[in-house]
Tab-separated table of C-alpha atoms in Angstrom:
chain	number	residue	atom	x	y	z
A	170	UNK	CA	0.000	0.000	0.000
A	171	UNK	CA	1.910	2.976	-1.483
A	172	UNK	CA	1.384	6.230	0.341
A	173	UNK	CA	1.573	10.214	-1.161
A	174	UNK	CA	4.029	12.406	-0.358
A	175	UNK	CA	2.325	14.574	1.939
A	176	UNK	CA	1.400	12.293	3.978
A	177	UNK	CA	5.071	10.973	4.552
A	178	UNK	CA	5.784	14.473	4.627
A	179	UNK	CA	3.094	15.201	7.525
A	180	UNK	CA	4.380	11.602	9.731
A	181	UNK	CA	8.188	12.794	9.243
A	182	UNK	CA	6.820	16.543	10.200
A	183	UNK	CA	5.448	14.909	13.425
A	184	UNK	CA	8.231	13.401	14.283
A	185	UNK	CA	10.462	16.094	14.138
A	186	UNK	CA	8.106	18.210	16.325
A	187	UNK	CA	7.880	15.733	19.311
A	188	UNK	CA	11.392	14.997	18.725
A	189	UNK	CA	11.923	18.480	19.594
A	190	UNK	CA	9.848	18.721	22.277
A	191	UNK	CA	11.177	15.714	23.732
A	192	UNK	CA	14.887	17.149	23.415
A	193	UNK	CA	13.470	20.494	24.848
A	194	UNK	CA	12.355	18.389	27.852
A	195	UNK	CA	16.042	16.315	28.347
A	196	UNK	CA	17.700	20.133	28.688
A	197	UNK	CA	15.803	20.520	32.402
A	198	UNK	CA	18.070	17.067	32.997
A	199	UNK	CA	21.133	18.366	31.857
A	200	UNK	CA	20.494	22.061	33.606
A	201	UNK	CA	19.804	20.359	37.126
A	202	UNK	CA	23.066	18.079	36.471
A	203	UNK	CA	25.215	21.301	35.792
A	204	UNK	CA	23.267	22.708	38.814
A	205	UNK	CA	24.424	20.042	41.378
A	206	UNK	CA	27.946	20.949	40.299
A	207	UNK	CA	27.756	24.318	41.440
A	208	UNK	CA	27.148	25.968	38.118
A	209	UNK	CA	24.723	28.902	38.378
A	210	UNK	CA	21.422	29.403	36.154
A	211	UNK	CA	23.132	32.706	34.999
A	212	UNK	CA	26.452	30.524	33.976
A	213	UNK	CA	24.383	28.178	32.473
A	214	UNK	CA	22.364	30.376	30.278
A	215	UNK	CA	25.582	32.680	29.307
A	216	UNK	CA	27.332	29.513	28.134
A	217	UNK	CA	23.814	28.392	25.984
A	218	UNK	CA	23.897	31.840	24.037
A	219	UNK	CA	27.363	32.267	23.808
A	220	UNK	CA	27.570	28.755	21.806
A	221	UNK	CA	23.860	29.203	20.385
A	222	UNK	CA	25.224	32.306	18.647
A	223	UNK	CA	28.726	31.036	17.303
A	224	UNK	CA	26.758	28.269	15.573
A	225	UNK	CA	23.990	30.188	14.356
A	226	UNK	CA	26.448	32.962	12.860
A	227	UNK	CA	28.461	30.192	11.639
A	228	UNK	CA	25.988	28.969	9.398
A	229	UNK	CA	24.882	32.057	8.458
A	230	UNK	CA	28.337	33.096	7.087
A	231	UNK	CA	28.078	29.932	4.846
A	232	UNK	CA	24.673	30.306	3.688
A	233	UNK	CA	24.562	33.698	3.337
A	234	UNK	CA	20.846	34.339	3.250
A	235	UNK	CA	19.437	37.521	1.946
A	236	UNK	CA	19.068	40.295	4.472
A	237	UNK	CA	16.481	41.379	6.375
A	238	UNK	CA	14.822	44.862	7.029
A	239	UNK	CA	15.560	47.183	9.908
A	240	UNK	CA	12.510	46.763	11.504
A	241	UNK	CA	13.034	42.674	11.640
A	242	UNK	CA	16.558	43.151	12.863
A	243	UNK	CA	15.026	45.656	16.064
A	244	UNK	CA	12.212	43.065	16.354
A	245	UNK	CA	14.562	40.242	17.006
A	246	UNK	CA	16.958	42.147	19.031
A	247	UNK	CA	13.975	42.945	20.997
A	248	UNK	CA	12.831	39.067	21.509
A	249	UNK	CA	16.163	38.076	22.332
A	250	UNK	CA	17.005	40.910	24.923
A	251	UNK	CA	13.426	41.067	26.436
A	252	UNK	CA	11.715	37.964	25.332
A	253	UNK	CA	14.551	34.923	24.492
A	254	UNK	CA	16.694	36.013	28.203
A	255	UNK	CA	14.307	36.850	30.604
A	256	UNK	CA	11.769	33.279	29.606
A	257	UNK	CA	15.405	31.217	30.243
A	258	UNK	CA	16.558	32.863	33.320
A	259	UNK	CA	13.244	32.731	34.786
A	260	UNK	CA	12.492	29.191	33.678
A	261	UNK	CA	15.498	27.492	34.198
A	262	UNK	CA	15.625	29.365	37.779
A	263	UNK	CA	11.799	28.007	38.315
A	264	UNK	CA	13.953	24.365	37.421
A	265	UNK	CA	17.066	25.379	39.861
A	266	UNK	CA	14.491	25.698	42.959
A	267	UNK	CA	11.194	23.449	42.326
A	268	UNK	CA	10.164	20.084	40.585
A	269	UNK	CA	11.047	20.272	37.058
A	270	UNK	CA	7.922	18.768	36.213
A	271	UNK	CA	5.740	21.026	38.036
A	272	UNK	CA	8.109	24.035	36.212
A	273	UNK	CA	7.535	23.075	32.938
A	274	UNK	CA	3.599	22.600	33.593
A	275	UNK	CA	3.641	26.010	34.975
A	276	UNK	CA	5.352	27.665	31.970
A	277	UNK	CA	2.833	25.525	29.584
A	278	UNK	CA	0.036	27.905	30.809
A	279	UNK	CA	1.213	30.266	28.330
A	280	UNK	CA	-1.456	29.250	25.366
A	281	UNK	CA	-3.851	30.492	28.054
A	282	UNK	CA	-2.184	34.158	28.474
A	283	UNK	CA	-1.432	34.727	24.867
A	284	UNK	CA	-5.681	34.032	24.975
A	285	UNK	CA	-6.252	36.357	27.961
A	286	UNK	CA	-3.909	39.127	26.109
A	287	UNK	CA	-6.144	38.397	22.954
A	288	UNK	CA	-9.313	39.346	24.893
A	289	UNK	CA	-7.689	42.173	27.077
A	290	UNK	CA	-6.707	43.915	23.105
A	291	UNK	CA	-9.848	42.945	21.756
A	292	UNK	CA	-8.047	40.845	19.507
A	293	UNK	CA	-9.866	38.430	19.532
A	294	UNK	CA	-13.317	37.264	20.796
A	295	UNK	CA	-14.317	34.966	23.654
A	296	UNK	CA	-16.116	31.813	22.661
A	297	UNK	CA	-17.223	28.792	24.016
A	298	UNK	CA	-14.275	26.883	23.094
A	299	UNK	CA	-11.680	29.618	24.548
A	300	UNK	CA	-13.624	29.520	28.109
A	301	UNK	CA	-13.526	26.125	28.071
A	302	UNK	CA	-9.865	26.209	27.685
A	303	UNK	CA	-8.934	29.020	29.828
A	304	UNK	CA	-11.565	27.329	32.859
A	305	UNK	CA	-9.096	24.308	31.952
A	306	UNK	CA	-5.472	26.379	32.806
A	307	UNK	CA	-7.346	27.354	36.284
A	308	UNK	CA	-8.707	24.417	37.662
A	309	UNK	CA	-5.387	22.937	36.125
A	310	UNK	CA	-2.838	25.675	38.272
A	311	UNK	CA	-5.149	25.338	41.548
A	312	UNK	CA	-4.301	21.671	41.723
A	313	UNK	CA	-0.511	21.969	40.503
A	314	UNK	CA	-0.487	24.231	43.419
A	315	UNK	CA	-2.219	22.607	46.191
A	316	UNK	CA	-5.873	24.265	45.940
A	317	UNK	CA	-3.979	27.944	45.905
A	318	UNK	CA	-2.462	26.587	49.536
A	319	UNK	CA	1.292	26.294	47.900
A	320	UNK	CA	1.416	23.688	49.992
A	321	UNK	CA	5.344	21.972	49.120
A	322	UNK	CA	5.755	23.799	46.327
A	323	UNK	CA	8.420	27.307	46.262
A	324	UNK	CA	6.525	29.929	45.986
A	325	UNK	CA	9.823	31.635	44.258
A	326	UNK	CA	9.680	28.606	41.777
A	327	UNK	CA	6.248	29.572	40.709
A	328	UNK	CA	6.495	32.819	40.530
A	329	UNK	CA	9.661	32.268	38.262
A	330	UNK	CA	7.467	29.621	36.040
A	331	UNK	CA	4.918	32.076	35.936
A	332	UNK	CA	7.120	34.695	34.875
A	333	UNK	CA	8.587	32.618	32.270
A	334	UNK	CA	5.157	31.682	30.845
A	335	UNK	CA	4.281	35.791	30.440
A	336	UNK	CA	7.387	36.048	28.475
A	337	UNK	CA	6.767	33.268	26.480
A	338	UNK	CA	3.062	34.631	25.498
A	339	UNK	CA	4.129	37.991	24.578
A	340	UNK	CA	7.625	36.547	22.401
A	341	UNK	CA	5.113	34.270	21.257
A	342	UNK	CA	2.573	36.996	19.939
A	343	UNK	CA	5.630	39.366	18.660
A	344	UNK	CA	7.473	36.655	16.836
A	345	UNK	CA	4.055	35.978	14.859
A	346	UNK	CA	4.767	39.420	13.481
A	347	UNK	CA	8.164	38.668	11.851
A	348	UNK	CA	7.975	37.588	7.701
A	349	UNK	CA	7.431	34.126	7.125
A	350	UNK	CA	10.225	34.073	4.539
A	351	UNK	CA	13.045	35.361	6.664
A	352	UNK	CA	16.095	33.066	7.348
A	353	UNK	CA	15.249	31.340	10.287
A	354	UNK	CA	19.266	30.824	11.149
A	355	UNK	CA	19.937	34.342	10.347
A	356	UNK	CA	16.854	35.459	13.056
A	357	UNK	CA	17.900	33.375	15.950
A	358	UNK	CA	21.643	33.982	15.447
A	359	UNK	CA	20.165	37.915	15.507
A	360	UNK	CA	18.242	36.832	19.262
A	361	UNK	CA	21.022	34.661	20.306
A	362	UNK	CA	23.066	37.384	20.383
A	363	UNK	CA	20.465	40.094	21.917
A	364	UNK	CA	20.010	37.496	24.308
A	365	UNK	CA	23.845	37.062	25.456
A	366	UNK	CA	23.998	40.730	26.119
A	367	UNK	CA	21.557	40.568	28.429
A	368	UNK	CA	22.615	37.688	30.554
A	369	UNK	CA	26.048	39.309	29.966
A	370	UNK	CA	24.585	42.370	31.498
A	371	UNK	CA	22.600	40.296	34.642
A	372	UNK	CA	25.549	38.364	35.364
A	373	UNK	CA	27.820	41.381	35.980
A	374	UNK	CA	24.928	42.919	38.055
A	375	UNK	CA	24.500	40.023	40.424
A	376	UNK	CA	28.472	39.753	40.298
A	377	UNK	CA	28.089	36.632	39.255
A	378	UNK	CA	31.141	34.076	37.783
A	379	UNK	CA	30.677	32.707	33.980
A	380	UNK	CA	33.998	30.604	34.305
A	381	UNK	CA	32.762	26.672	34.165
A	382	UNK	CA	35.615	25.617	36.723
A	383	UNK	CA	37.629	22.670	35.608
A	384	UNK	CA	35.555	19.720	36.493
A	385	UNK	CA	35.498	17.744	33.272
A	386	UNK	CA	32.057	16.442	34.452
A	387	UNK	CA	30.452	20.178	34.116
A	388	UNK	CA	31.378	20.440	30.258
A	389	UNK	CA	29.672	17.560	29.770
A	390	UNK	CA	26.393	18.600	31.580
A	391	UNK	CA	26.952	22.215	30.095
A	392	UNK	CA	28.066	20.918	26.160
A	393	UNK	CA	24.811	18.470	26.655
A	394	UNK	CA	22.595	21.161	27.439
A	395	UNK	CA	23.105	23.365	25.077
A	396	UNK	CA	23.658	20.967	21.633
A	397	UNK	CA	20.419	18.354	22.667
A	398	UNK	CA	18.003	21.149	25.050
A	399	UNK	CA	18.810	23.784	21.924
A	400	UNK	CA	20.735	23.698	18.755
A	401	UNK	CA	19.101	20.042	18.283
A	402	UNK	CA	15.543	21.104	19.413
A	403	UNK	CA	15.470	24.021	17.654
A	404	UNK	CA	16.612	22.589	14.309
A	405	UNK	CA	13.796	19.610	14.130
A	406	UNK	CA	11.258	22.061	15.762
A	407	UNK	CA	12.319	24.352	12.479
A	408	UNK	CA	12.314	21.164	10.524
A	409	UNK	CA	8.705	20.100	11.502
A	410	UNK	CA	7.098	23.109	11.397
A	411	UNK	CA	7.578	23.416	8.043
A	412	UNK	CA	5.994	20.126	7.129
A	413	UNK	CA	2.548	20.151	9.382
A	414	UNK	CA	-0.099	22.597	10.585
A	415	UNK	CA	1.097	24.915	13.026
A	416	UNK	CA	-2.189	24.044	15.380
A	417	UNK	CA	-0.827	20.264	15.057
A	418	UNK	CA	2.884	21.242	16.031
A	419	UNK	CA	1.197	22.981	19.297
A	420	UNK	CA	-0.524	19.844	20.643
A	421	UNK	CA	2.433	17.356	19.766
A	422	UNK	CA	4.751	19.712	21.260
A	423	UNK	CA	2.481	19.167	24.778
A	424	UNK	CA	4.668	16.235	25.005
A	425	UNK	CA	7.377	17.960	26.448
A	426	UNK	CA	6.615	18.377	30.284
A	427	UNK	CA	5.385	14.829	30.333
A	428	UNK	CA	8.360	13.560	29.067
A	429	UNK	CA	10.345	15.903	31.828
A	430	UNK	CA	8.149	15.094	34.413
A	431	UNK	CA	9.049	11.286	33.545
A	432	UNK	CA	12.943	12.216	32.681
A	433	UNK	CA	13.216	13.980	36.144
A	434	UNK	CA	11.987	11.331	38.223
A	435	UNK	CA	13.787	8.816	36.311
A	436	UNK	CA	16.771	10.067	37.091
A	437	UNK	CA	16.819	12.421	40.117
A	438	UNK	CA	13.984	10.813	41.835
A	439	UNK	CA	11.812	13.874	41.455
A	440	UNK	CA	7.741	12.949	41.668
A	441	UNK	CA	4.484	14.910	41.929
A	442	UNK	CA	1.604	13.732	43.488
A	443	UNK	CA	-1.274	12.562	42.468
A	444	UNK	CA	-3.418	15.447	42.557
A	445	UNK	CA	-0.539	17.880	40.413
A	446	UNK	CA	-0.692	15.508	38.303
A	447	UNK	CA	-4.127	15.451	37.229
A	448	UNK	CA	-3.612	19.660	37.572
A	449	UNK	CA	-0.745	19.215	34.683
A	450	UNK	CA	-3.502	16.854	32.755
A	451	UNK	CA	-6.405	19.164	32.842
A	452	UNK	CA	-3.714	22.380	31.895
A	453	UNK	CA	-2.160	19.957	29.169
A	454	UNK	CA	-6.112	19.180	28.309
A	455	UNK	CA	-6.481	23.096	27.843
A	456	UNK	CA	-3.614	23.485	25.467
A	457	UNK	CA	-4.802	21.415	22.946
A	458	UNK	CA	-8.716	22.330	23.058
A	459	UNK	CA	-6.837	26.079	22.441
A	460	UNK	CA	-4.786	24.642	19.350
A	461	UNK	CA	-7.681	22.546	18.142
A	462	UNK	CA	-8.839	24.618	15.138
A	463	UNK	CA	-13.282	25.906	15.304
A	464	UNK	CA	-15.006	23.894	12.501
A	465	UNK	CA	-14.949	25.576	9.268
A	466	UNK	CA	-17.949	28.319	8.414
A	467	UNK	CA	-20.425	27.283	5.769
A	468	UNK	CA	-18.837	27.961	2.188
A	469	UNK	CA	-19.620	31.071	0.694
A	470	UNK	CA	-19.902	32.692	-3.265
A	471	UNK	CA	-17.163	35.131	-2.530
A	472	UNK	CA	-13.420	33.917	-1.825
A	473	UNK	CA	-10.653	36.499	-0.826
A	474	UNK	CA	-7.168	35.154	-0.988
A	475	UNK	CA	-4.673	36.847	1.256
A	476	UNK	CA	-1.453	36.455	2.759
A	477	UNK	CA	-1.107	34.253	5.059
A	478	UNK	CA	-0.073	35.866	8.410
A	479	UNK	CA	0.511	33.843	11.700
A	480	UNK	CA	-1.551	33.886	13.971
A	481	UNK	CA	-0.801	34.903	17.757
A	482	UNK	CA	-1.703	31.896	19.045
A	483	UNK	CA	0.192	29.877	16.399
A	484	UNK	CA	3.713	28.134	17.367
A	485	UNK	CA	6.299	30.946	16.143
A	486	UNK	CA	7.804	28.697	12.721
A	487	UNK	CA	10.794	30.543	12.154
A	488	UNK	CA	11.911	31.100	15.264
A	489	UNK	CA	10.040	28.842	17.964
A	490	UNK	CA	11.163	28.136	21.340
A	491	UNK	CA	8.752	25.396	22.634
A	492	UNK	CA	9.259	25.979	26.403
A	493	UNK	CA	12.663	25.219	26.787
């Protein structure tokens, strides 16, 4: 039984999109071994951009890729100094002090703020569907957190994880804004870079050290980290996204704080109970009745064709994050 090309193309598009997410997930491993080494979140995150941005640059200076407008290069530089710095410090510290699990269920309530935003800019329009979803992300958070009692959990985690999840939303909703046929490599070597000043700039604040000692062991957590939790991610999330619907990449890419949740305990012995669970299942729940797309109108005798333009709630294709 023979089988067309976009299908194969849509199966291999999967794949690369939950391979993604799954390598997204691996990084909180690698972050909390770095972190029992002594390495700081601000090390750990200098170190990511400083070799995020060598490779991305790298490529670029062998592909050479048409250039892009002021007004892309300012958005990006934006996203990376705003957006890319302040979601990793903030999630990655939510990961230094809490459950990684619970962290990266936390920081998956973002689908239901870039929703809230949409309502607050009358951007978009409440409907049954969105409620739904949104009642989902609070029922969801009140169990995650103990009934609102924050009862074992660090309240500094979650408001880190929360944090992250804000910053997320709003790179999420700028980054729909940037042109679909920009270099993807060229962009994120552009917010790589953004992003390294910043943590540059935090880490001198807080008088912090970005030496890596000379344990051999904390290379390997560190060099880890940064190839498999981001170059790798990033290139099959860029891969899949090309190949499937954004909506679809958003609910395979719910994957990822499952398979943290399962990596953590796996290896560091990290569980949640019984009831955050079922609060991560009902937020997880959420996100996909948000990325499920409404049922099409009735057809009518006048078609407009238009650009396409992402939408806000859409994963960002050229330059996507996933969580991680």
């Amino acid at each position: 039984m023979s089988h067309s090309p976009r299908v194969r193309a849509d199966a291999l598009g999967a794949i690369f999109v939950m391979a993604a997410a799954s390598c997204y997930a691996l990084s909180v491993v690698f972050a909390k071994g770095a972190y029992a080494l002594g390495v700081s979140v601000e090390t750990l995150t200098f170190w990511r951009f400083v070799i995020g941005a060598l490779v991305f640059w790298a490529i670029v200076a062998v592909r050479r890729p048409a250039r892009v407008s002021r007004r892309v290069v300012l958005t990006c530089t934006g996203l990376g100094a705003f957006g890319f710095a302040v979601q990793a410090l903030t999630y990655f510290g939510a990961v230094a002090v809490m459950d990684a699990g619970l962290a990266t269920l936390l920081v998956y309530t973002y689908p239901a703020i870039i929703t809230v935003l949409g309502f607050l800019t009358r951007r978009q329009s409440p409907t049954r569907r969105t409620l739904a979803a949104l009642g989902c992300s609070a029922v969801g958070m009140l169990l995650l957190l103990g009934l609102g009692g924050f009862s074992g959990v660090s309240g500094a985690g979650v408001a880190l994880a929360l944090t992250a999840a804000v910053t997320y939303a709003l790179y999420t909703i700028v980054a729909s804004t940037l042109p679909p046929e920009a270099d993807a490599t060229l962009l994120m070597a552009i917010v790589a870079t953004s992003a390294l000043v910043t943590v540059s700039g935090v880490a001198l604040v807080t008088r912090g050290t970005l030496s890596l000692g000379g344990d051999p062991a904390v290379y390997g957590w560190v060099l880890t980290y940064v190839l498999v939790g981001t170059l790798l991610a990033m290139t099959l999330h860029t891969r899949g996204v090309v190949r499937i619907d954004p909506s679809r990449a958003g609910i395979l890419s719910s994957i990822e704080p499952l398979v943290a949740a399962t990596a953590v305990a796996v290896v560091y012995g990290e569980r949640m109970t019984l009831v955050q669970l079922a609060g991560g299942a009902v937020i997880l729940a959420g996100v996909i009745v948000l990325q499920l797309r409404p049922r099409a109108a009735a057809p009518v005798l006048e078609v407009r064709v238009e650009p396409r333009r992402a939408d806000a709630q859409e994963t960002p294709s050229a330059i996507g994050l996933a969580a991680g």
